[in-house]
XYZ file of C-alpha atoms in Angstrom:
677
model
C 159.379 48.580 135.208
C 161.645 45.235 136.643
C 161.892 42.119 134.954
C 158.842 40.355 134.952
C 156.438 42.878 134.840
C 153.896 44.106 132.689
C 152.207 47.352 132.467
C 148.588 46.661 130.779
C 146.407 49.804 129.259
C 142.834 49.660 130.265
C 139.993 52.226 131.086
C 137.378 52.195 133.662
C 134.316 50.769 132.704
C 131.957 52.559 135.739
C 128.442 55.301 134.865
C 131.128 58.536 135.163
C 131.741 60.667 131.866
C 135.374 60.537 132.631
C 135.942 57.421 131.550
C 139.603 56.681 132.695
C 142.766 55.280 131.344
C 143.978 53.421 133.381
C 148.098 51.036 133.921
C 147.894 47.937 135.982
C 151.229 46.462 136.776
C 150.774 42.578 136.545
C 153.826 40.649 137.521
C 153.788 37.025 138.136
C 150.247 36.356 136.304
C 148.770 39.405 139.481
C 147.555 42.443 138.773
C 149.868 43.868 141.652
C 149.811 48.256 141.035
C 147.198 51.015 139.023
C 147.207 54.126 138.182
C 145.415 56.713 136.410
C 147.187 57.260 133.009
C 149.576 59.991 133.039
C 150.113 60.287 129.795
C 146.050 60.566 128.725
C 145.391 64.035 127.945
C 141.860 63.881 130.908
C 142.860 61.180 133.179
C 146.263 63.072 133.573
C 147.296 60.270 136.066
C 144.802 60.460 138.923
C 142.184 58.132 139.658
C 139.254 59.009 141.733
C 138.345 57.940 145.430
C 136.378 54.990 144.854
C 138.285 53.502 141.768
C 141.374 54.303 144.376
C 140.706 50.877 145.369
C 140.000 48.343 142.461
C 142.584 46.490 142.711
C 141.407 45.382 146.133
C 138.036 45.424 145.427
C 138.628 42.389 142.483
C 140.157 40.479 145.804
C 137.031 40.885 148.083
C 135.942 38.254 150.068
C 132.717 38.295 149.180
C 133.250 38.312 145.136
C 131.279 35.475 143.426
C 133.130 32.837 141.750
C 130.880 29.951 140.411
C 127.732 29.720 139.413
C 124.841 29.389 142.022
C 121.128 27.872 142.348
C 118.635 29.338 144.886
C 117.743 26.625 147.867
C 116.179 28.971 150.450
C 112.842 31.098 150.185
C 113.740 33.614 147.161
C 114.970 36.919 149.328
C 117.275 34.976 151.788
C 120.397 35.028 149.897
C 120.863 30.970 150.152
C 122.544 29.278 147.593
C 124.120 26.133 146.879
C 127.240 25.653 144.851
C 126.523 24.168 140.828
C 128.616 23.715 137.415
C 128.494 25.349 134.868
C 126.707 22.818 133.374
C 124.409 22.071 135.779
C 123.452 25.877 135.664
C 123.572 26.578 131.727
C 121.102 23.405 131.230
C 119.209 24.590 133.670
C 118.760 27.821 132.236
C 118.471 26.422 128.852
C 115.195 24.728 129.242
C 113.660 27.336 131.516
C 114.098 29.350 128.785
C 112.749 27.092 126.310
C 109.870 26.388 128.156
C 108.780 30.510 128.436
C 109.741 30.851 124.828
C 107.388 27.962 124.219
C 104.526 27.995 126.050
C 104.280 31.875 126.832
C 106.444 33.414 123.588
C 110.156 35.501 123.757
C 108.187 38.595 124.715
C 107.551 36.885 128.553
C 111.889 37.235 129.173
C 112.969 40.924 130.458
C 116.815 41.335 129.909
C 117.697 43.712 132.269
C 120.478 45.732 131.762
C 122.202 48.556 133.176
C 125.181 50.431 133.458
C 127.337 48.961 135.674
C 129.558 48.717 133.294
C 129.723 51.316 130.155
C 131.884 48.910 127.599
C 130.760 48.795 124.107
C 131.276 45.200 124.010
C 130.584 44.313 127.434
C 127.614 46.104 128.667
C 124.996 49.004 127.816
C 126.963 51.175 125.516
C 126.880 48.407 123.256
C 123.744 46.569 124.390
C 125.726 43.350 125.216
C 124.152 40.052 124.211
C 121.131 41.877 122.275
C 121.706 39.898 119.750
C 121.254 36.180 121.603
C 117.145 37.778 122.786
C 116.603 38.720 118.932
C 116.780 35.285 118.368
C 114.481 34.615 121.601
C 112.258 37.168 121.079
C 112.872 38.736 124.120
C 111.267 41.972 125.544
C 113.142 45.225 124.180
C 114.706 46.746 127.460
C 114.510 50.760 127.704
C 117.554 51.731 129.903
C 116.531 55.244 130.795
C 117.210 54.938 134.346
C 119.653 57.676 133.732
C 119.547 60.422 131.292
C 117.384 60.053 128.840
C 114.984 62.988 129.820
C 117.724 65.436 129.712
C 119.119 63.900 125.951
C 115.137 64.209 124.399
C 115.205 67.917 125.259
C 118.899 68.176 123.645
C 117.380 66.114 120.436
C 114.939 69.316 120.635
C 116.997 71.795 120.598
C 120.352 70.297 118.932
C 118.754 67.372 116.979
C 121.916 65.417 119.320
C 122.902 65.297 122.756
C 126.435 66.295 121.816
C 127.902 69.507 122.716
C 131.501 71.228 124.298
C 134.425 69.421 123.965
C 134.565 69.821 128.020
C 139.255 70.359 127.224
C 137.609 73.636 126.629
C 136.142 74.338 129.784
C 139.752 76.249 129.720
C 139.092 78.961 127.935
C 136.031 79.577 128.533
C 135.178 83.480 130.465
C 132.110 82.329 132.825
C 131.320 79.008 133.192
C 127.985 77.639 134.802
C 128.229 73.993 136.895
C 124.500 73.484 136.592
C 123.443 70.951 138.861
C 126.452 69.120 139.329
C 128.882 68.121 141.252
C 131.692 68.215 139.383
C 134.922 67.149 142.161
C 132.438 64.213 143.419
C 131.124 62.794 139.779
C 133.970 63.975 137.084
C 136.489 65.526 139.200
C 139.282 65.701 135.888
C 136.309 68.476 134.756
C 138.248 70.425 137.195
C 142.296 70.894 135.951
C 140.658 72.757 132.776
C 137.790 74.693 134.762
C 141.461 76.026 136.967
C 142.877 76.892 133.458
C 139.856 79.217 133.429
C 140.031 80.503 137.005
C 143.847 81.263 136.257
C 142.904 83.091 133.232
C 140.202 85.305 135.126
C 137.159 83.105 134.568
C 134.168 83.297 137.484
C 132.919 79.801 138.216
C 128.852 79.711 139.276
C 127.566 76.637 141.104
C 123.746 76.163 140.489
C 122.703 73.306 142.751
C 120.065 72.927 146.217
C 122.868 71.946 147.962
C 126.511 73.553 148.801
C 128.454 70.569 147.145
C 132.038 69.869 147.926
C 131.871 71.463 144.422
C 129.603 74.491 144.933
C 131.983 75.220 147.725
C 134.755 75.836 145.787
C 133.085 77.863 143.264
C 132.906 81.798 143.105
C 129.310 82.285 143.790
C 126.764 79.486 144.607
C 122.856 79.919 143.607
C 120.679 77.614 146.093
C 118.074 77.093 143.726
C 114.798 75.649 144.603
C 114.665 71.608 143.098
C 112.983 71.457 139.992
C 112.951 75.342 138.851
C 115.679 75.385 136.474
C 114.289 76.212 133.372
C 112.691 79.404 134.896
C 116.120 80.485 135.985
C 117.571 79.486 132.453
C 114.549 81.530 131.227
C 114.902 84.691 133.758
C 119.263 84.932 132.454
C 117.748 85.592 129.455
C 115.491 87.799 130.072
C 118.144 90.223 131.492
C 120.426 89.666 128.414
C 117.146 90.798 126.152
C 116.998 93.947 128.786
C 121.150 94.284 128.242
C 120.656 93.940 124.355
C 123.332 91.810 124.249
C 121.361 88.218 122.458
C 123.409 87.483 119.433
C 120.772 89.135 116.550
C 122.656 87.633 113.504
C 123.428 84.299 115.624
C 119.657 83.805 116.114
C 118.630 84.887 112.146
C 121.170 82.886 110.465
C 121.126 79.848 112.696
C 118.072 79.078 114.729
C 114.417 78.821 114.253
C 111.961 79.545 117.005
C 113.175 82.765 118.982
C 109.920 84.579 118.598
C 108.089 81.643 120.607
C 111.425 81.135 122.629
C 111.515 85.657 123.229
C 108.239 85.419 124.523
C 108.695 82.818 126.964
C 111.887 84.916 128.154
C 109.632 88.352 128.431
C 106.375 85.738 130.108
C 109.785 85.799 133.163
C 111.637 88.883 134.479
C 113.931 88.605 137.262
C 111.087 89.706 140.141
C 108.888 86.613 138.749
C 112.040 84.000 138.438
C 113.104 84.898 142.021
C 109.513 83.749 143.113
C 110.004 80.045 141.659
C 113.530 79.433 142.220
C 114.312 80.909 145.918
C 116.970 83.327 144.628
C 117.366 86.823 145.759
C 116.420 88.930 142.418
C 119.113 90.689 142.826
C 121.810 87.860 142.456
C 119.733 86.813 139.097
C 119.653 90.347 137.791
C 124.133 90.019 138.798
C 124.417 86.259 136.881
C 122.344 87.596 134.223
C 124.107 90.871 132.835
C 127.956 88.504 133.756
C 126.023 86.680 131.228
C 125.204 88.918 128.780
C 128.194 90.754 129.191
C 130.787 87.629 129.015
C 132.209 85.345 125.876
C 132.804 82.896 125.915
C 130.283 81.047 128.667
C 130.230 77.556 129.313
C 127.611 75.262 131.197
C 128.290 72.096 132.384
C 124.634 70.354 133.292
C 124.609 66.980 134.074
C 121.873 64.125 134.664
C 121.122 65.593 138.193
C 119.314 68.545 136.696
C 117.090 66.678 134.765
C 115.371 64.047 137.085
C 112.125 65.798 138.084
C 108.798 65.865 136.137
C 109.376 68.918 133.869
C 113.726 67.964 133.084
C 113.629 67.312 129.845
C 111.805 70.969 129.304
C 114.191 72.190 131.661
C 117.524 70.900 129.516
C 115.631 72.247 126.373
C 115.683 75.941 127.658
C 119.180 75.694 129.122
C 120.640 74.703 126.387
C 119.024 77.323 124.567
C 121.351 80.046 126.563
C 124.324 79.481 123.725
C 121.826 80.088 120.388
C 120.584 83.457 122.093
C 124.449 84.386 123.440
C 126.125 83.585 120.560
C 128.082 81.403 122.513
C 128.378 78.494 120.002
C 130.607 80.928 117.911
C 133.355 80.819 120.651
C 135.887 77.789 121.385
C 135.194 77.802 125.304
C 131.025 78.435 124.553
C 128.130 76.535 124.914
C 126.651 73.765 126.772
C 127.913 70.278 126.875
C 125.563 67.329 128.802
C 126.691 64.686 127.424
C 129.583 63.461 124.565
C 128.218 60.326 123.871
C 126.389 61.921 120.917
C 129.463 62.577 119.171
C 131.143 59.100 119.543
C 129.530 57.385 115.829
C 130.372 53.314 116.332
C 128.283 50.792 114.179
C 125.877 49.551 117.515
C 125.191 46.222 115.005
C 122.319 43.779 117.544
C 121.153 42.233 114.789
C 117.326 43.590 114.789
C 116.879 41.835 112.315
C 117.467 38.397 113.839
C 113.817 39.225 115.779
C 110.720 37.110 114.596
C 108.755 39.496 114.364
C 107.679 42.812 116.700
C 108.432 42.976 120.522
C 107.295 44.915 122.958
C 109.631 47.272 125.156
C 109.756 47.517 128.651
C 111.322 50.048 130.737
C 114.001 50.226 133.379
C 112.514 52.353 136.338
C 108.642 51.281 135.979
C 109.858 47.619 136.897
C 107.356 47.832 140.030
C 104.801 47.966 137.707
C 105.711 46.674 134.257
C 107.111 43.151 135.980
C 103.617 42.040 136.396
C 102.540 37.969 135.827
C 103.315 38.471 131.899
C 107.055 38.440 132.483
C 108.457 34.981 133.230
C 111.993 35.630 133.390
C 113.696 38.838 134.388
C 117.937 38.459 133.318
C 119.531 40.775 135.153
C 122.880 41.815 133.898
C 125.317 45.224 135.023
C 122.520 45.821 137.424
C 121.072 46.002 140.593
C 117.309 47.190 141.017
C 116.364 46.179 143.919
C 118.995 48.790 145.159
C 119.327 51.296 142.246
C 115.147 51.297 141.174
C 112.544 53.385 142.142
C 109.673 52.133 144.276
C 111.791 50.197 146.156
C 109.269 48.488 148.154
C 107.104 47.380 145.213
C 110.404 45.879 143.542
C 110.787 43.909 145.970
C 107.223 42.671 146.225
C 107.615 41.168 142.379
C 110.709 39.641 142.879
C 109.349 37.828 145.733
C 107.531 35.837 142.769
C 107.975 32.236 142.681
C 106.486 31.639 138.945
C 109.335 34.653 138.062
C 112.574 33.096 136.834
C 115.376 35.720 137.892
C 119.314 34.895 136.430
C 121.639 37.210 138.158
C 124.797 37.783 136.351
C 127.059 39.483 139.081
C 130.135 40.135 140.597
C 128.937 40.459 144.642
C 125.856 39.737 146.209
C 124.080 42.373 146.368
C 120.621 43.229 146.831
C 119.376 41.685 143.717
C 121.331 38.711 143.516
C 119.615 37.426 147.079
C 116.199 37.299 144.827
C 117.268 35.067 141.729
C 117.214 31.264 141.092
C 120.518 31.053 139.857
C 123.641 33.185 140.206
C 126.457 33.535 137.321
C 129.554 34.592 137.941
C 131.331 37.896 136.154
C 134.118 39.417 135.412
C 135.677 42.573 136.491
C 137.273 44.956 134.170
C 141.041 43.909 134.351
C 139.702 40.561 133.151
C 138.348 41.067 130.023
C 138.201 42.890 126.651
C 136.320 45.772 126.109
C 135.789 49.537 123.978
C 134.517 52.542 125.580
C 134.030 56.006 125.269
C 134.068 58.554 127.607
C 130.307 60.162 128.238
C 132.202 63.476 129.468
C 135.194 63.682 126.807
C 136.014 62.982 123.538
C 138.768 60.018 123.160
C 137.788 56.512 122.487
C 139.546 53.602 124.951
C 140.366 50.512 124.669
C 140.293 47.796 127.888
C 143.422 45.444 127.564
C 142.374 42.009 129.632
C 145.401 42.290 132.735
C 144.334 38.803 134.487
C 142.796 35.839 133.894
C 139.250 35.398 136.059
C 138.873 34.179 139.182
C 137.741 30.974 139.748
C 134.673 30.188 137.022
C 134.000 34.157 135.935
C 132.854 34.883 132.456
C 131.881 38.006 130.552
C 129.269 38.835 129.551
C 130.215 37.775 125.892
C 131.600 34.568 126.754
C 128.349 34.206 129.140
C 126.452 34.478 126.113
C 127.985 32.104 123.688
C 128.691 29.065 125.921
C 124.886 29.355 126.733
C 123.762 29.635 123.349
C 125.890 27.504 121.862
C 123.797 25.236 124.636
C 120.905 26.039 123.263
C 121.449 25.094 120.158
C 121.188 28.315 118.652
C 122.732 28.071 114.787
C 122.743 31.827 114.193
C 126.426 32.394 113.113
C 126.854 36.222 114.657
C 125.901 34.637 118.432
C 129.378 33.529 117.949
C 131.145 36.240 117.348
C 134.497 36.921 119.428
C 134.706 39.992 121.280
C 137.779 41.659 118.833
C 135.836 40.907 116.866
C 133.028 42.714 117.985
C 134.701 45.424 118.402
C 136.007 45.480 114.552
C 132.633 45.661 113.547
C 131.877 48.709 116.304
C 134.570 50.632 114.222
C 133.339 50.487 111.324
C 130.584 52.688 110.674
C 132.302 54.900 107.883
C 131.995 57.787 110.524
C 134.311 60.972 109.813
C 135.536 60.958 113.516
C 136.857 57.483 113.183
C 139.146 58.210 110.567
C 141.846 56.603 111.619
C 141.214 54.952 113.921
C 141.810 50.699 114.113
C 141.422 48.379 116.993
C 144.807 47.598 116.295
C 145.783 51.200 116.974
C 143.555 51.518 119.894
C 145.364 48.306 121.781
C 148.396 49.506 120.836
C 147.997 52.725 122.040
C 145.208 52.175 124.740
C 144.050 55.097 123.898
C 142.833 57.476 120.504
C 141.071 61.337 120.561
C 138.202 60.624 117.926
C 139.450 62.321 114.688
C 137.803 65.938 115.423
C 139.771 69.301 115.618
C 141.318 70.098 118.651
C 139.641 72.700 119.789
C 136.924 71.903 119.145
C 133.503 73.356 118.289
C 130.161 72.226 117.551
C 128.130 73.096 114.444
C 129.926 75.107 112.699
C 128.449 73.505 109.864
C 124.692 73.601 110.941
C 123.253 71.337 113.326
C 121.554 67.602 112.466
C 118.144 69.325 112.787
C 115.712 68.658 110.323
C 116.304 72.919 109.539
C 119.836 72.233 109.787
C 119.469 75.767 112.218
C 119.587 75.321 116.493
C 115.687 74.790 117.086
C 114.111 76.561 119.751
C 110.618 74.849 119.598
C 107.217 75.611 120.418
C 105.495 75.169 124.119
C 106.098 75.541 127.499
C 109.757 76.702 128.274
C 109.326 75.869 132.545
C 107.458 73.012 133.363
C 107.982 72.381 137.633
C 108.926 69.875 139.353
C 106.209 68.190 141.447
C 108.344 69.309 143.985
C 107.587 72.943 143.400
C 104.039 72.581 141.885
C 102.426 70.203 144.653
C 99.661 72.252 147.437
C 101.117 71.956 150.510
C 100.415 68.578 152.422
C 100.897 65.695 155.271
C 104.465 65.528 153.254
C 106.266 68.946 152.767
C 110.218 68.454 152.478
C 111.785 67.991 148.436
C 113.940 65.270 148.778
C 116.832 64.935 146.550
C 119.373 62.110 146.382
C 122.372 62.541 145.074
C 125.309 61.226 144.172
C 127.615 59.594 146.973
C 131.171 60.515 146.995
C 131.915 56.939 147.669
C 130.376 54.949 145.708
C 129.173 55.317 142.131
C 125.250 54.583 142.035
C 125.490 50.729 143.481
C 129.251 49.767 143.256
C 131.872 48.977 145.620
C 128.530 49.414 148.199
C 129.956 46.196 150.281
C 133.277 47.608 150.008
C 133.903 48.088 153.460
C 136.596 50.854 153.550
C 133.988 53.321 151.629
C 130.784 51.815 153.371
C 133.495 53.546 157.036
C 134.423 56.739 154.665
C 130.636 56.482 153.816
C 129.370 56.943 156.974
C 126.204 55.295 156.438
C 123.184 56.519 155.055
C 122.584 60.628 156.592
C 120.000 62.886 155.626
C 120.785 66.450 155.600
C 118.850 69.121 157.070
C 118.386 72.502 157.284
C 119.163 73.456 161.177
C 114.995 75.312 160.597
C 113.175 72.691 158.976
C 115.866 69.729 161.910
C 114.419 72.768 164.552
C 109.706 72.339 164.030
C 110.759 68.108 164.333
C 112.763 68.259 166.999
C 115.368 66.580 165.283
C 119.379 66.782 166.691
C 122.115 66.405 165.582
C 123.550 62.912 164.647
C 119.797 61.420 165.797
C 118.577 58.316 163.503
C 115.374 60.083 161.869
C 113.085 58.122 159.898
C 112.226 59.500 156.043
C 109.606 59.061 155.216
C 105.982 59.411 152.808
C 103.507 56.861 151.340
C 105.653 55.564 149.017
C 107.425 53.888 152.065
C 110.063 55.068 154.037
C 114.478 55.066 155.077
C 116.519 55.704 157.619
C 119.500 57.895 157.978
C 121.794 59.123 160.489
C 120.414 63.123 160.652
C 123.104 66.346 159.384
C 121.877 69.600 160.420
C 123.226 71.664 157.919
C 122.860 75.189 155.544
C 124.293 73.613 152.950
C 120.310 72.552 152.182
C 118.021 75.287 152.354
C 114.614 74.725 154.123
C 112.387 72.814 152.854
C 114.648 70.603 151.083
C 116.470 67.544 152.642
C 119.012 65.393 150.909
C 120.275 61.897 151.440
C 122.876 60.102 149.004
C 121.590 57.082 146.982
C 124.533 54.043 146.028
C 123.939 52.178 149.702
C 122.898 48.697 149.456
C 119.435 47.871 151.308
C 120.978 44.738 153.213
C 123.075 46.647 155.167
C 121.338 50.034 155.975
C 119.873 50.526 158.747
C 116.104 49.303 158.389
C 116.811 47.553 155.742
C 115.831 50.292 152.614
C 117.413 52.981 151.200
C 116.179 55.973 149.634
C 114.303 54.543 147.088
C 111.504 53.415 149.649
C 110.344 56.819 149.314
C 111.121 57.294 145.504
C 108.448 57.682 143.119
C 108.349 55.222 140.074
C 106.807 57.774 137.987
C 108.049 59.321 134.418
C 109.478 63.133 133.417
C 108.276 65.448 130.792
C 110.042 63.919 128.488
C 112.132 60.117 127.467
C 110.280 58.560 130.294
C 113.488 60.115 132.746
C 113.562 58.851 136.103
C 112.585 61.237 139.098
C 114.741 60.764 141.617
C 115.039 64.493 142.741
C 111.672 64.787 143.053
C 109.538 63.292 145.822
C 107.927 64.743 149.034
C 108.709 63.466 152.511
C 108.391 64.270 156.298
C 110.986 63.666 158.541
C 110.962 62.460 162.040
C 112.938 60.375 165.214
C 112.907 57.179 165.376
C 112.067 56.739 168.791
C 108.471 57.968 167.827
C 107.502 56.033 165.268
C 105.344 53.133 165.738
C 105.805 51.909 162.354
C 107.132 48.920 161.236
C 110.260 48.431 159.437
C 110.342 47.938 156.510
C 110.775 43.802 155.581
C-alpha cells in the first residue's frame, strides 16, 4: 500500500446469502479500488460479476445527488432540484396533515431489500422507531422468503439450518431449486472441496442453469412439485429400510403421520406428478438412503409458488428421516439468519395504539384510498412487485403523497412527489450478517457521500428534528444503534463487540466449528423436530390448473447480471444481460411459430411483456423462463415479467408466487394488443 492510501473494510449490502466482506482502497478521499476480502473465510477474496462494478456504479452519471420535487405528471419522471430544508418542510407539513386528518395508519412505510443492513436496511427495519411515533401502518416484507421460513419454523422452530461451510464434509449434495453459481457462488468452493473427496452433486431445478450444468446430475422437475419429489425420495429410503429409527424415535414427533403420507407417494406416482423418470427418482432415493452425510441447499426460488411453504416443510423433513442432523455436513440450509440473535429494538412501545399491517407484494390491492402517503426506501416496487400494471395505476393517484429515497432514477422514482438522495454502501456505516454464512460484519464508511446524499438513519433523524419530535431514541447515532444490536445477551454473540467488529471487519458467531445444529434439541414447543400434520404436498397453481388459454408455466429466476433490480441501469451489465429474453423449449417454439432471436410477447390476463426468444432445451416442454431484474422503462414494450405475475399468496406466510403463473407466447408481429402505457 502506497503512502496516503487507506484500506477500509466493509460488507456488501445486497440481497444475497453470501454478504461478502470487501476491502476498499481510498486515495486522497476517493475510493479507487474494491476487492473481496482474502482473509474472510467465506468470501475468500472474490466478489461476483455484479458487485465487481460497484465503485463504478457509485459514480454513475444518473446517480441522484440532490432532493427533488415533481414538476410533471406522475410517471413522467420530471423533477426540479430543491434544498433539503424545502424537502423536509414539505414532507413535514404533508405528514402532519395526513396524521391529523386520517390517522397515522394512512402512512405506508414501504421498505425493501435494497440493503440488508441492520442499521440502514431491512434486517433492522430502519426507520421503524420514527414510523411508530407517527402511528404508521406496519409493513410486512414478504417478497423474498416468508413461505419457506414459515414451513421451516413448523418443523424446526427456526429457519436456521446448516453452516454452509460444512458442505465440504457432505458426501451427497442436493442443490434444490437454487442456482448457486449465479445467486451465491461462494458456496461452490465448499462444494468443490466435497467433490474432491468423492461427493455426488445433484441439481433439482426446472431449468438447466449454470449450476445444473456443473452438477453431476440434473433433475428437471416440473415447477411447484418439489414436495412430491421429497415424498418420493423418502419413500425409497423407507423401502430400503434406511430410515434412522433411533433418531425418529428420540428426536422427532409426528412421524406416523408423515410416514403415512410418504407411503402414499411411491416413485411411480411421483414420476407422474413431477414429470421425472421413475428410474431417476428411484436412483436418487437409493443414493440418499445409502449416503451419509447428505447436505441439502434449498433457497428462495423453491418456495415462490402456491404450495411453497409446504414444499419447504416437506423437503426439510428429509434430514430427520435419514438422521443426517447427527453429522457435520448433514441436514439442510435455507437461510442462516435464524442463527443470528441481535437485539432489534424497534421500540414498538412508541406506537399510540394497535395498527394494521400492509403486505409488500399486495401493493396493487392494498394501496387503496385509505393510504395517503407511500414512503418507499431500499425498494423499487414498480419494478419488483407482482401485478405491475395495477401497481402503476395505484401510483398514478393524485391524492397519494409518494416519497422515494433512492440512489438512481428507478421506475418507482418516476411516480414520486419528493425524491430524497440516498447514500450507497461505501458512504455510510452498517452492521451485517449473511443469510448464507455464520459471520457478523461491519461496514465502515470509506468516503464522504457525494452531493447531498444522506443515509437512511440520518434522513429520519433530520426529519424527526424538523417535525419537532421529542422521543430521544429517534436521534441515536449509527454507532449507538449498532451497540444496541449487540446487547441481546445470546451466547452466539459472546466476545463480539462493536470495537472488535470495527477493527477486524468481521467476526464468526460464537458457535462450534464445524457447527452441527440442534444437538441440544430443537426450538419447538416439544423440543423435537416436528413433522406436524396436514398435507405434505400442495401443488402449485401451474401444476394444478386445468388446461386453458395459457398453457405455459412461467418461471422468473434471478439474473446473472442484476441483483433484483439493482444494477438494472448499469450500461455494461445491461449489455451483458442482452435485454429481456425468454427461454422456450424447441417443441413449444415450433407449435407457436417462434424462431431464435425473434421478439415475442408473453401474456396472460394480468398483462404482457416483450422478450427475445431463446430456443433451448434448458427448459422442459410446457415451461418458459425469463429473468427478473429488468427495469420497466428500459424494456421493450414498457413492461417486465412482473406484468404477468399475479398478486396471489402462497400457502404459508403470505409468500410471493413469482414462479407460479400461466402464460402464452406469440410473435410480436401477430398481435393487435396494444403495448402497456
